[in-house]
Amino acid sequence: MLHSPRLSQLALTVALVMGAPALLAAEPAARVIPSATEATPQGPLPLDELRTFAEVMDRIKAAYVEPVDDKTLLENAIKGMLSNLDPHSAYLGPEDFQELQESTSGEFGGLGIEVGMEDNFIKVVSPIDDTPASRAGIQAGDLIVKINGQPTRGQSMTEAVDKMRGKIGDKITLTLIRNGGNPFDVTLARAVIQVKSVKSQLMESDYGYIRITQFQVKTGEEVGKALAKLRKDNGKKLRGIVLDLRNNPGGVLQSAVEVADHFLTKGLIVYTKGRIPNSELRFSADPADASEHVPLVVLINGGSASASEIVAGALQDQKRAVLMGTDSFGKGSVQTVLPLNNDRALKLTTALYFTPNGRSIQAQGIVPDIEVRQAKLTAEADTENFKEADLQGHLGNGNGGADRPSGGKRKERPQDDDFQLSQALSLLKGLNITKGA
């Protein structure tokens, strides 16, 4: 169990994991409360409804075509109660609860996709980088209409996930629909998913790139190390950074706060509101500035959810960054894990979170400052085979500058085949030009 100085929490990752329940679009965090009785006030029991429940249970046991034991009926009743509240509340059995806790380490078994519901279909919120799903070309927004030939329409999330989970190495065929087109099949092998939370590199001299694929327990620490490494590799202070949160489904709330804090020196980052005790929390930035306040562009899209939206919203409201891309997912609720006896738990939506300016992201999302949709880049061949500096006997530069002949093949850079990223880099360069940097 994770305990942090700012918030005692059990991180909820949001991947399709083997043995996991219906894990949806991005849980920012879950606080663990010792018992359900401490979280909710006691009220009079609804005796008439309980009598009806007992009568229905007796009728099922007596008349159903096959024998059904009490445990099965009661657990299904609990699952029904939770599933009809909202898409993110769920009942966790022992295996589900254990898997949920283990998943915060960034290693789990599954396909590597984040899923939600849309029009009674299972919808891919985002594929996780370097997983069977991403390697198979599954994209955010794809609808999973069949699992191993069985239609998913009308199934609950739990039922669909139960069919997709299985032994590592076994193959599974998903039938997908993309952008309203014709259905097509994708066959994947379940694998151990090892998620690398933070990746970073210099796009070119003076400009750094940081991508966060998911907010795990150590993501805040890893971003701090990435900033230090970029500065070291560049040999001097950077002139701009792109923070890439595209297709990041969220994760640990505390990590989102820590990441935002690396770029802020004061002010509110996020706050939450709910009904249970201690659900109204506020997180503010400390004066340290790991980013050295260099110009910052944050990339978001429809797969950016929950913790990603916390970071993007805080940096936008504090006017610390320019947000670029497309509207985010719109997951603005907080889940709390309420442990039960026998190693079971409830995952219950208990609060909403708000950006520093009081915006609720729930069902609306974050709107970027500059909308840039993804486009395919194709490089054209350079028709200029020679330059003046290539000519034999050419004159030298009058000011003593070095010759610049036609160069060889340029090293591949992340922005070369990523239109949104190339636009972000261009914006950073423009900001530096206009401020005379």
Tab-separated table of C-alpha atoms in Angstrom:
chain	number	residue	atom	x	y	z
A	1	MET	CA	0.000	0.000	0.000
A	2	LEU	CA	1.307	3.382	-0.958
A	3	HIS	CA	1.540	6.146	1.609
A	4	SER	CA	2.712	9.596	0.548
A	5	PRO	CA	3.336	12.657	2.717
A	6	ARG	CA	0.687	14.647	0.850
A	7	LEU	CA	-1.937	11.997	0.358
A	8	SER	CA	-2.321	8.423	1.547
A	9	GLN	CA	-3.348	6.698	-1.621
A	10	LEU	CA	-3.563	3.500	-3.556
A	11	ALA	CA	-2.683	4.408	-7.110
A	12	LEU	CA	-5.139	3.268	-9.715
A	13	THR	CA	-3.503	2.529	-13.025
A	14	VAL	CA	-5.767	2.197	-15.955
A	15	ALA	CA	-4.756	-0.594	-18.204
A	16	LEU	CA	-6.438	-3.731	-19.357
A	17	VAL	CA	-4.642	-6.116	-17.030
A	18	MET	CA	-4.891	-9.845	-16.676
A	19	GLY	CA	-7.159	-10.617	-13.759
A	20	ALA	CA	-8.282	-7.010	-13.397
A	21	PRO	CA	-11.853	-5.747	-13.187
A	22	ALA	CA	-13.398	-3.106	-15.408
A	23	LEU	CA	-10.637	-0.552	-15.375
A	24	LEU	CA	-11.682	2.443	-17.364
A	25	ALA	CA	-10.389	5.676	-18.707
A	26	ALA	CA	-7.955	6.962	-16.095
A	27	GLU	CA	-8.143	6.986	-12.404
A	28	PRO	CA	-6.209	9.945	-10.974
A	29	ALA	CA	-5.737	8.320	-7.577
A	30	ALA	CA	-7.513	6.420	-4.883
A	31	ARG	CA	-7.299	7.116	-1.195
A	32	VAL	CA	-7.657	4.127	1.097
A	33	ILE	CA	-10.126	4.516	3.948
A	34	PRO	CA	-9.931	1.986	6.801
A	35	SER	CA	-13.593	1.020	6.766
A	36	ALA	CA	-16.740	1.904	4.932
A	37	THR	CA	-18.526	2.709	8.173
A	38	GLU	CA	-16.073	5.537	8.835
A	39	ALA	CA	-16.710	7.001	5.402
A	40	THR	CA	-20.519	7.146	5.409
A	41	PRO	CA	-23.015	8.153	8.092
A	42	GLN	CA	-25.419	5.517	9.365
A	43	GLY	CA	-29.068	5.914	8.404
A	44	PRO	CA	-32.242	3.874	8.818
A	45	LEU	CA	-32.228	0.613	6.870
A	46	PRO	CA	-34.664	0.487	3.917
A	47	LEU	CA	-36.548	-2.504	5.274
A	48	ASP	CA	-39.096	-2.812	2.444
A	49	GLU	CA	-36.368	-2.844	-0.196
A	50	LEU	CA	-34.299	-5.353	1.796
A	51	ARG	CA	-37.322	-7.629	2.075
A	52	THR	CA	-37.764	-7.405	-1.699
A	53	PHE	CA	-34.105	-8.221	-2.201
A	54	ALA	CA	-34.360	-11.263	0.075
A	55	GLU	CA	-37.505	-12.411	-1.705
A	56	VAL	CA	-35.860	-12.116	-5.141
A	57	MET	CA	-32.846	-14.056	-3.909
A	58	ASP	CA	-35.088	-16.826	-2.522
A	59	ARG	CA	-37.066	-17.027	-5.769
A	60	ILE	CA	-33.871	-17.323	-7.837
A	61	LYS	CA	-32.493	-20.068	-5.601
A	62	ALA	CA	-35.770	-21.965	-5.726
A	63	ALA	CA	-36.754	-21.564	-9.371
A	64	TYR	CA	-33.701	-20.892	-11.490
A	65	VAL	CA	-32.996	-23.648	-14.008
A	66	GLU	CA	-29.629	-24.456	-12.376
A	67	PRO	CA	-28.566	-24.307	-8.723
A	68	VAL	CA	-26.954	-20.990	-7.716
A	69	ASP	CA	-25.051	-20.585	-4.463
A	70	ASP	CA	-25.497	-17.663	-2.094
A	71	LYS	CA	-21.972	-16.323	-2.618
A	72	THR	CA	-22.435	-16.002	-6.380
A	73	LEU	CA	-25.790	-14.265	-6.028
A	74	LEU	CA	-24.563	-11.800	-3.408
A	75	GLU	CA	-21.341	-10.910	-5.233
A	76	ASN	CA	-23.281	-10.357	-8.453
A	77	ALA	CA	-25.702	-8.131	-6.543
A	78	ILE	CA	-22.795	-6.065	-5.208
A	79	LYS	CA	-21.302	-5.756	-8.686
A	80	GLY	CA	-24.690	-4.587	-9.951
A	81	MET	CA	-24.890	-1.898	-7.290
A	82	LEU	CA	-21.488	-0.508	-8.233
A	83	SER	CA	-21.812	-0.794	-12.007
A	84	ASN	CA	-24.958	1.343	-12.065
A	85	LEU	CA	-23.386	4.263	-10.197
A	86	ASP	CA	-20.847	5.441	-12.790
A	87	PRO	CA	-18.303	3.840	-15.158
A	88	HIS	CA	-15.437	4.098	-12.671
A	89	SER	CA	-16.948	2.509	-9.557
A	90	ALA	CA	-16.458	-1.243	-9.168
A	91	TYR	CA	-16.355	-4.164	-6.755
A	92	LEU	CA	-12.881	-5.703	-6.454
A	93	GLY	CA	-12.504	-9.350	-5.566
A	94	PRO	CA	-9.251	-10.626	-3.974
A	95	GLU	CA	-7.423	-11.116	-7.279
A	96	ASP	CA	-8.679	-7.815	-8.665
A	97	PHE	CA	-7.669	-5.923	-5.522
A	98	GLN	CA	-4.195	-7.472	-5.480
A	99	GLU	CA	-3.690	-6.768	-9.188
A	100	LEU	CA	-4.732	-3.169	-8.675
A	101	GLN	CA	-2.074	-2.679	-6.011
A	102	GLU	CA	0.636	-4.434	-8.007
A	103	SER	CA	-0.088	-2.441	-11.159
A	104	THR	CA	1.337	0.760	-9.660
A	105	SER	CA	4.821	-0.713	-10.125
A	106	GLY	CA	4.446	-0.293	-13.892
A	107	GLU	CA	4.607	-4.027	-14.677
A	108	PHE	CA	1.566	-6.208	-15.291
A	109	GLY	CA	0.162	-8.797	-17.634
A	110	GLY	CA	-2.239	-7.879	-20.428
A	111	LEU	CA	-2.618	-6.285	-23.850
A	112	GLY	CA	-1.553	-2.742	-23.024
A	113	ILE	CA	-4.753	-0.832	-23.790
A	114	GLU	CA	-6.789	1.614	-21.755
A	115	VAL	CA	-10.508	1.081	-22.301
A	116	GLY	CA	-13.818	2.856	-21.702
A	117	MET	CA	-17.431	2.596	-22.885
A	118	GLU	CA	-19.178	4.330	-25.784
A	119	ASP	CA	-22.629	3.471	-27.164
A	120	ASN	CA	-22.474	0.089	-25.383
A	121	PHE	CA	-19.200	-0.741	-27.136
A	122	ILE	CA	-15.773	-1.080	-25.573
A	123	LYS	CA	-13.713	1.916	-26.684
A	124	VAL	CA	-9.935	2.183	-26.699
A	125	VAL	CA	-8.970	5.282	-24.724
A	126	SER	CA	-5.315	4.837	-25.604
A	127	PRO	CA	-2.749	2.126	-26.305
A	128	ILE	CA	0.264	2.047	-23.971
A	129	ASP	CA	3.607	2.586	-25.674
A	130	ASP	CA	5.764	-0.481	-26.379
A	131	THR	CA	3.008	-3.042	-25.714
A	132	PRO	CA	1.269	-5.652	-27.907
A	133	ALA	CA	-1.596	-3.205	-28.499
A	134	SER	CA	0.622	-0.340	-29.696
A	135	ARG	CA	2.779	-2.654	-31.829
A	136	ALA	CA	-0.365	-4.078	-33.449
A	137	GLY	CA	-1.423	-0.572	-34.488
A	138	ILE	CA	-4.437	-0.218	-32.176
A	139	GLN	CA	-5.332	3.472	-31.859
A	140	ALA	CA	-7.170	5.710	-29.412
A	141	GLY	CA	-10.834	5.855	-30.409
A	142	ASP	CA	-11.012	2.355	-31.887
A	143	LEU	CA	-14.195	0.491	-30.950
A	144	ILE	CA	-13.803	-3.157	-29.927
A	145	VAL	CA	-16.904	-4.752	-31.439
A	146	LYS	CA	-15.907	-8.410	-31.037
A	147	ILE	CA	-13.573	-10.417	-28.811
A	148	ASN	CA	-12.585	-13.754	-30.329
A	149	GLY	CA	-15.622	-13.501	-32.584
A	150	GLN	CA	-18.111	-12.734	-29.802
A	151	PRO	CA	-19.912	-9.349	-30.036
A	152	THR	CA	-19.237	-6.912	-27.187
A	153	ARG	CA	-22.321	-4.736	-27.663
A	154	GLY	CA	-24.497	-4.929	-24.571
A	155	GLN	CA	-21.812	-6.519	-22.425
A	156	SER	CA	-20.689	-4.878	-19.216
A	157	MET	CA	-17.118	-3.691	-18.937
A	158	THR	CA	-16.378	-6.471	-16.466
A	159	GLU	CA	-17.650	-9.136	-18.865
A	160	ALA	CA	-15.596	-7.758	-21.734
A	161	VAL	CA	-12.423	-7.486	-19.674
A	162	ASP	CA	-12.909	-11.017	-18.347
A	163	LYS	CA	-12.916	-12.260	-21.940
A	164	MET	CA	-9.816	-10.287	-22.864
A	165	ARG	CA	-7.764	-11.416	-19.894
A	166	GLY	CA	-5.957	-14.739	-19.915
A	167	LYS	CA	-2.660	-16.544	-19.778
A	168	ILE	CA	0.424	-14.623	-20.859
A	169	GLY	CA	1.461	-15.764	-24.338
A	170	ASP	CA	-2.027	-16.820	-25.411
A	171	LYS	CA	-3.375	-15.093	-28.510
A	172	ILE	CA	-6.592	-13.111	-28.706
A	173	THR	CA	-8.378	-11.623	-31.718
A	174	LEU	CA	-10.094	-8.246	-31.405
A	175	THR	CA	-12.473	-6.966	-34.078
A	176	LEU	CA	-12.174	-3.197	-34.332
A	177	ILE	CA	-13.977	-0.339	-36.061
A	178	ARG	CA	-11.967	2.818	-36.706
A	179	ASN	CA	-13.565	6.148	-37.621
A	180	GLY	CA	-16.818	4.507	-38.705
A	181	GLY	CA	-15.099	2.300	-41.271
A	182	ASN	CA	-15.390	-1.436	-41.905
A	183	PRO	CA	-14.578	-3.897	-39.105
A	184	PHE	CA	-11.118	-5.460	-39.159
A	185	ASP	CA	-9.360	-8.038	-36.984
A	186	VAL	CA	-6.218	-7.633	-34.939
A	187	THR	CA	-4.597	-10.653	-33.291
A	188	LEU	CA	-2.386	-10.050	-30.252
A	189	ALA	CA	-0.513	-12.204	-27.779
A	190	ARG	CA	-0.952	-11.341	-24.115
A	191	ALA	CA	2.323	-10.282	-22.521
A	192	VAL	CA	3.895	-8.865	-19.410
A	193	ILE	CA	3.510	-5.127	-19.851
A	194	GLN	CA	6.452	-3.085	-18.638
A	195	VAL	CA	5.484	0.539	-18.920
A	196	LYS	CA	8.261	3.114	-19.106
A	197	SER	CA	6.666	6.112	-17.520
A	198	VAL	CA	9.021	8.865	-18.736
A	199	LYS	CA	11.103	9.205	-21.903
A	200	SER	CA	13.226	12.207	-22.780
A	201	GLN	CA	15.729	13.424	-25.378
A	202	LEU	CA	16.992	16.553	-27.083
A	203	MET	CA	15.023	17.230	-30.258
A	204	GLU	CA	17.867	19.472	-31.353
A	205	SER	CA	20.304	21.789	-29.624
A	206	ASP	CA	18.629	23.805	-26.827
A	207	TYR	CA	15.205	22.136	-27.107
A	208	GLY	CA	14.151	19.204	-24.957
A	209	TYR	CA	11.358	16.657	-25.256
A	210	ILE	CA	9.734	14.797	-22.354
A	211	ARG	CA	7.013	12.196	-22.883
A	212	ILE	CA	4.989	10.763	-20.003
A	213	THR	CA	3.107	7.613	-20.981
A	214	GLN	CA	1.369	7.081	-17.629
A	215	PHE	CA	1.489	8.568	-14.137
A	216	GLN	CA	3.052	5.932	-11.895
A	217	VAL	CA	4.355	6.195	-8.343
A	218	LYS	CA	7.810	7.436	-9.371
A	219	THR	CA	6.825	9.542	-12.376
A	220	GLY	CA	7.415	12.846	-10.594
A	221	GLU	CA	10.914	11.761	-9.595
A	222	GLU	CA	11.635	10.518	-13.132
A	223	VAL	CA	10.587	13.833	-14.683
A	224	GLY	CA	12.954	15.641	-12.329
A	225	LYS	CA	15.794	13.383	-13.467
A	226	ALA	CA	14.816	13.868	-17.115
A	227	LEU	CA	14.983	17.655	-16.759
A	228	ALA	CA	18.436	17.417	-15.167
A	229	LYS	CA	19.696	15.062	-17.899
A	230	LEU	CA	18.402	17.273	-20.702
A	231	ARG	CA	20.180	20.264	-19.196
A	232	LYS	CA	23.387	18.237	-18.837
A	233	ASP	CA	23.207	16.822	-22.366
A	234	ASN	CA	22.624	20.303	-23.773
A	235	GLY	CA	25.570	21.719	-21.835
A	236	LYS	CA	23.656	24.849	-20.895
A	237	LYS	CA	20.188	26.079	-19.998
A	238	LEU	CA	17.511	24.910	-22.407
A	239	ARG	CA	15.555	27.372	-24.513
A	240	GLY	CA	12.365	25.339	-24.563
A	241	ILE	CA	10.701	22.052	-23.575
A	242	VAL	CA	7.835	20.062	-25.068
A	243	LEU	CA	5.911	18.005	-22.489
A	244	ASP	CA	4.034	15.273	-24.349
A	245	LEU	CA	0.899	14.006	-22.569
A	246	ARG	CA	-0.849	12.606	-25.649
A	247	ASN	CA	-2.541	9.241	-25.131
A	248	ASN	CA	-1.614	9.352	-21.432
A	249	PRO	CA	-4.616	7.875	-19.589
A	250	GLY	CA	-3.616	9.143	-16.137
A	251	GLY	CA	-2.652	7.250	-13.017
A	252	VAL	CA	-1.468	8.507	-9.633
A	253	LEU	CA	-2.781	11.905	-8.526
A	254	GLN	CA	0.265	12.561	-6.356
A	255	SER	CA	2.570	12.061	-9.349
A	256	ALA	CA	0.532	14.512	-11.407
A	257	VAL	CA	0.962	17.096	-8.654
A	258	GLU	CA	4.723	16.457	-8.531
A	259	VAL	CA	5.095	16.776	-12.300
A	260	ALA	CA	3.195	20.066	-12.408
A	261	ASP	CA	5.281	21.286	-9.458
A	262	HIS	CA	8.487	20.830	-11.489
A	263	PHE	CA	7.281	23.628	-13.782
A	264	LEU	CA	5.577	25.907	-11.236
A	265	THR	CA	6.986	27.987	-8.372
A	266	LYS	CA	3.758	29.139	-6.704
A	267	GLY	CA	0.011	28.876	-6.761
A	268	LEU	CA	-2.596	26.154	-6.723
A	269	ILE	CA	-2.135	23.000	-8.794
A	270	VAL	CA	-5.419	21.145	-8.206
A	271	TYR	CA	-8.132	20.735	-5.591
A	272	THR	CA	-10.849	18.143	-4.980
A	273	LYS	CA	-14.408	18.290	-3.642
A	274	GLY	CA	-16.508	15.415	-2.281
A	275	ARG	CA	-18.852	14.286	0.500
A	276	ILE	CA	-16.684	12.030	2.648
A	277	PRO	CA	-14.317	13.336	5.352
A	278	ASN	CA	-10.962	14.580	4.052
A	279	SER	CA	-12.149	14.547	0.438
A	280	GLU	CA	-11.602	18.286	0.042
A	281	LEU	CA	-7.892	18.532	-0.675
A	282	ARG	CA	-5.710	21.297	-2.087
A	283	PHE	CA	-2.246	20.949	-3.617
A	284	SER	CA	0.026	23.943	-4.187
A	285	ALA	CA	3.419	24.395	-5.843
A	286	ASP	CA	6.634	24.909	-3.908
A	287	PRO	CA	9.212	27.585	-4.878
A	288	ALA	CA	11.730	25.178	-6.451
A	289	ASP	CA	11.826	25.290	-10.260
A	290	ALA	CA	13.444	22.250	-11.865
A	291	SER	CA	12.518	23.542	-15.333
A	292	GLU	CA	14.322	26.890	-14.863
A	293	HIS	CA	11.158	28.545	-16.207
A	294	VAL	CA	12.084	27.916	-19.833
A	295	PRO	CA	9.280	28.224	-22.436
A	296	LEU	CA	7.003	25.188	-22.307
A	297	VAL	CA	4.533	23.625	-24.760
A	298	VAL	CA	2.256	20.792	-23.589
A	299	LEU	CA	0.802	18.375	-26.149
A	300	ILE	CA	-2.619	16.808	-25.412
A	301	ASN	CA	-5.244	14.876	-27.370
A	302	GLY	CA	-8.371	12.800	-26.857
A	303	GLY	CA	-6.342	10.075	-25.132
A	304	SER	CA	-5.047	12.481	-22.462
A	305	ALA	CA	-7.131	11.768	-19.383
A	306	SER	CA	-7.380	12.332	-15.653
A	307	ALA	CA	-3.909	12.944	-14.190
A	308	SER	CA	-2.803	14.249	-17.593
A	309	GLU	CA	-5.642	16.739	-17.491
A	310	ILE	CA	-4.649	17.813	-13.977
A	311	VAL	CA	-1.150	18.717	-15.200
A	312	ALA	CA	-2.368	20.356	-18.419
A	313	GLY	CA	-5.097	22.311	-16.610
A	314	ALA	CA	-2.741	23.571	-13.906
A	315	LEU	CA	-0.087	24.728	-16.391
A	316	GLN	CA	-2.742	26.364	-18.569
A	317	ASP	CA	-4.479	28.188	-15.705
A	318	GLN	CA	-1.143	29.370	-14.286
A	319	LYS	CA	-0.164	30.548	-17.805
A	320	ARG	CA	3.041	28.564	-17.490
A	321	ALA	CA	2.622	26.667	-20.763
A	322	VAL	CA	0.952	26.840	-24.140
A	323	LEU	CA	-1.315	23.831	-24.682
A	324	MET	CA	-1.344	22.440	-28.207
A	325	GLY	CA	-3.192	19.548	-29.851
A	326	THR	CA	-6.842	18.539	-29.512
A	327	ASP	CA	-9.418	18.391	-26.691
A	328	SER	CA	-8.579	15.983	-23.866
A	329	PHE	CA	-10.699	13.045	-22.648
A	330	GLY	CA	-12.672	14.686	-19.818
A	331	LYS	CA	-12.118	12.378	-16.821
A	332	GLY	CA	-12.393	14.581	-13.737
A	333	SER	CA	-13.390	12.263	-10.895
A	334	VAL	CA	-11.435	10.724	-8.016
A	335	GLN	CA	-11.823	7.095	-6.977
A	336	THR	CA	-11.327	5.910	-3.392
A	337	VAL	CA	-10.507	2.311	-2.519
A	338	LEU	CA	-12.519	1.139	0.472
A	339	PRO	CA	-11.027	-2.131	1.801
A	340	LEU	CA	-13.529	-4.793	2.861
A	341	ASN	CA	-12.974	-8.059	4.681
A	342	ASN	CA	-11.528	-11.148	2.978
A	343	ASP	CA	-9.122	-9.060	0.852
A	344	ARG	CA	-11.913	-7.427	-1.122
A	345	ALA	CA	-12.534	-3.740	-1.769
A	346	LEU	CA	-14.812	-1.176	-3.326
A	347	LYS	CA	-13.472	1.283	-5.861
A	348	LEU	CA	-15.870	4.173	-5.389
A	349	THR	CA	-16.055	7.579	-7.032
A	350	THR	CA	-15.909	10.004	-4.103
A	351	ALA	CA	-14.852	13.409	-5.442
A	352	LEU	CA	-14.324	15.664	-8.432
A	353	TYR	CA	-11.107	17.538	-9.066
A	354	PHE	CA	-10.820	21.132	-10.244
A	355	THR	CA	-8.122	23.188	-11.952
A	356	PRO	CA	-6.676	26.252	-10.159
A	357	ASN	CA	-9.280	28.521	-11.789
A	358	GLY	CA	-12.106	26.280	-10.582
A	359	ARG	CA	-12.781	24.430	-13.821
A	360	SER	CA	-14.271	20.961	-13.559
A	361	ILE	CA	-12.875	18.815	-16.359
A	362	GLN	CA	-15.507	16.096	-15.916
A	363	ALA	CA	-17.181	15.235	-19.256
A	364	GLN	CA	-15.723	18.389	-20.864
A	365	GLY	CA	-11.966	17.997	-20.931
A	366	ILE	CA	-9.204	20.533	-21.469
A	367	VAL	CA	-9.340	22.670	-24.606
A	368	PRO	CA	-5.858	23.448	-25.994
A	369	ASP	CA	-4.772	27.038	-26.546
A	370	ILE	CA	-3.807	26.153	-30.115
A	371	GLU	CA	-5.678	23.371	-31.902
A	372	VAL	CA	-3.380	21.264	-34.037
A	373	ARG	CA	-4.651	17.972	-35.398
A	374	GLN	CA	-2.257	15.183	-36.169
A	375	ALA	CA	-1.197	14.874	-39.803
A	376	LYS	CA	1.060	12.553	-41.709
A	377	LEU	CA	4.431	14.016	-42.660
A	378	THR	CA	6.219	12.954	-45.810
A	379	ALA	CA	9.745	14.198	-46.422
A	380	GLU	CA	10.557	15.470	-49.887
A	381	ALA	CA	13.973	14.808	-51.358
A	382	ASP	CA	16.326	17.784	-51.439
A	383	THR	CA	16.838	18.624	-55.117
A	384	GLU	CA	19.789	20.897	-54.377
A	385	ASN	CA	22.700	18.552	-54.906
A	386	PHE	CA	25.410	21.170	-54.533
A	387	LYS	CA	25.994	24.424	-52.738
A	388	GLU	CA	28.605	27.108	-53.245
A	389	ALA	CA	30.723	25.558	-50.511
A	390	ASP	CA	30.863	22.314	-52.541
A	391	LEU	CA	32.471	23.978	-55.546
A	392	GLN	CA	36.219	23.539	-55.946
A	393	GLY	CA	38.129	26.760	-55.394
A	394	HIS	CA	35.175	28.630	-53.849
A	395	LEU	CA	35.879	31.785	-51.920
A	396	GLY	CA	35.854	31.658	-48.151
A	397	ASN	CA	33.405	33.550	-45.988
A	398	GLY	CA	34.484	37.171	-45.607
A	399	ASN	CA	33.664	37.216	-41.919
A	400	GLY	CA	35.689	34.124	-41.173
A	401	GLY	CA	32.718	31.779	-40.779
A	402	ALA	CA	33.063	28.059	-41.458
A	403	ASP	CA	31.984	26.641	-44.814
A	404	ARG	CA	28.569	24.955	-44.932
A	405	PRO	CA	28.612	22.433	-47.784
A	406	SER	CA	25.695	20.132	-48.520
A	407	GLY	CA	25.527	17.673	-45.666
A	408	GLY	CA	25.038	13.966	-45.505
A	409	LYS	CA	22.040	12.129	-44.174
A	410	ARG	CA	20.555	13.850	-41.139
A	411	LYS	CA	20.035	11.899	-37.941
A	412	GLU	CA	16.399	11.016	-37.324
A	413	ARG	CA	14.654	13.248	-34.801
A	414	PRO	CA	11.302	12.662	-33.029
A	415	GLN	CA	9.720	15.734	-34.664
A	416	ASP	CA	10.542	14.583	-38.195
A	417	ASP	CA	7.508	12.303	-38.502
A	418	ASP	CA	5.250	13.886	-35.856
A	419	PHE	CA	3.361	16.938	-37.129
A	420	GLN	CA	2.060	18.083	-33.739
A	421	LEU	CA	5.516	17.817	-32.184
A	422	SER	CA	7.129	19.705	-35.062
A	423	GLN	CA	4.540	22.463	-34.621
A	424	ALA	CA	5.285	22.603	-30.891
A	425	LEU	CA	9.002	22.980	-31.593
A	426	SER	CA	8.317	25.736	-34.118
A	427	LEU	CA	6.229	27.567	-31.529
A	428	LEU	CA	9.027	27.368	-28.966
A	429	LYS	CA	11.482	28.797	-31.460
A	430	GLY	CA	9.053	31.573	-32.287
A	431	LEU	CA	8.604	32.434	-28.609
A	432	ASN	CA	12.374	32.731	-28.223
A	433	ILE	CA	12.682	34.947	-31.288
A	434	THR	CA	9.935	37.326	-30.164
A	435	LYS	CA	11.390	37.744	-26.686
A	436	GLY	CA	14.867	38.279	-28.114
A	437	ALA	CA	16.392	35.172	-26.562
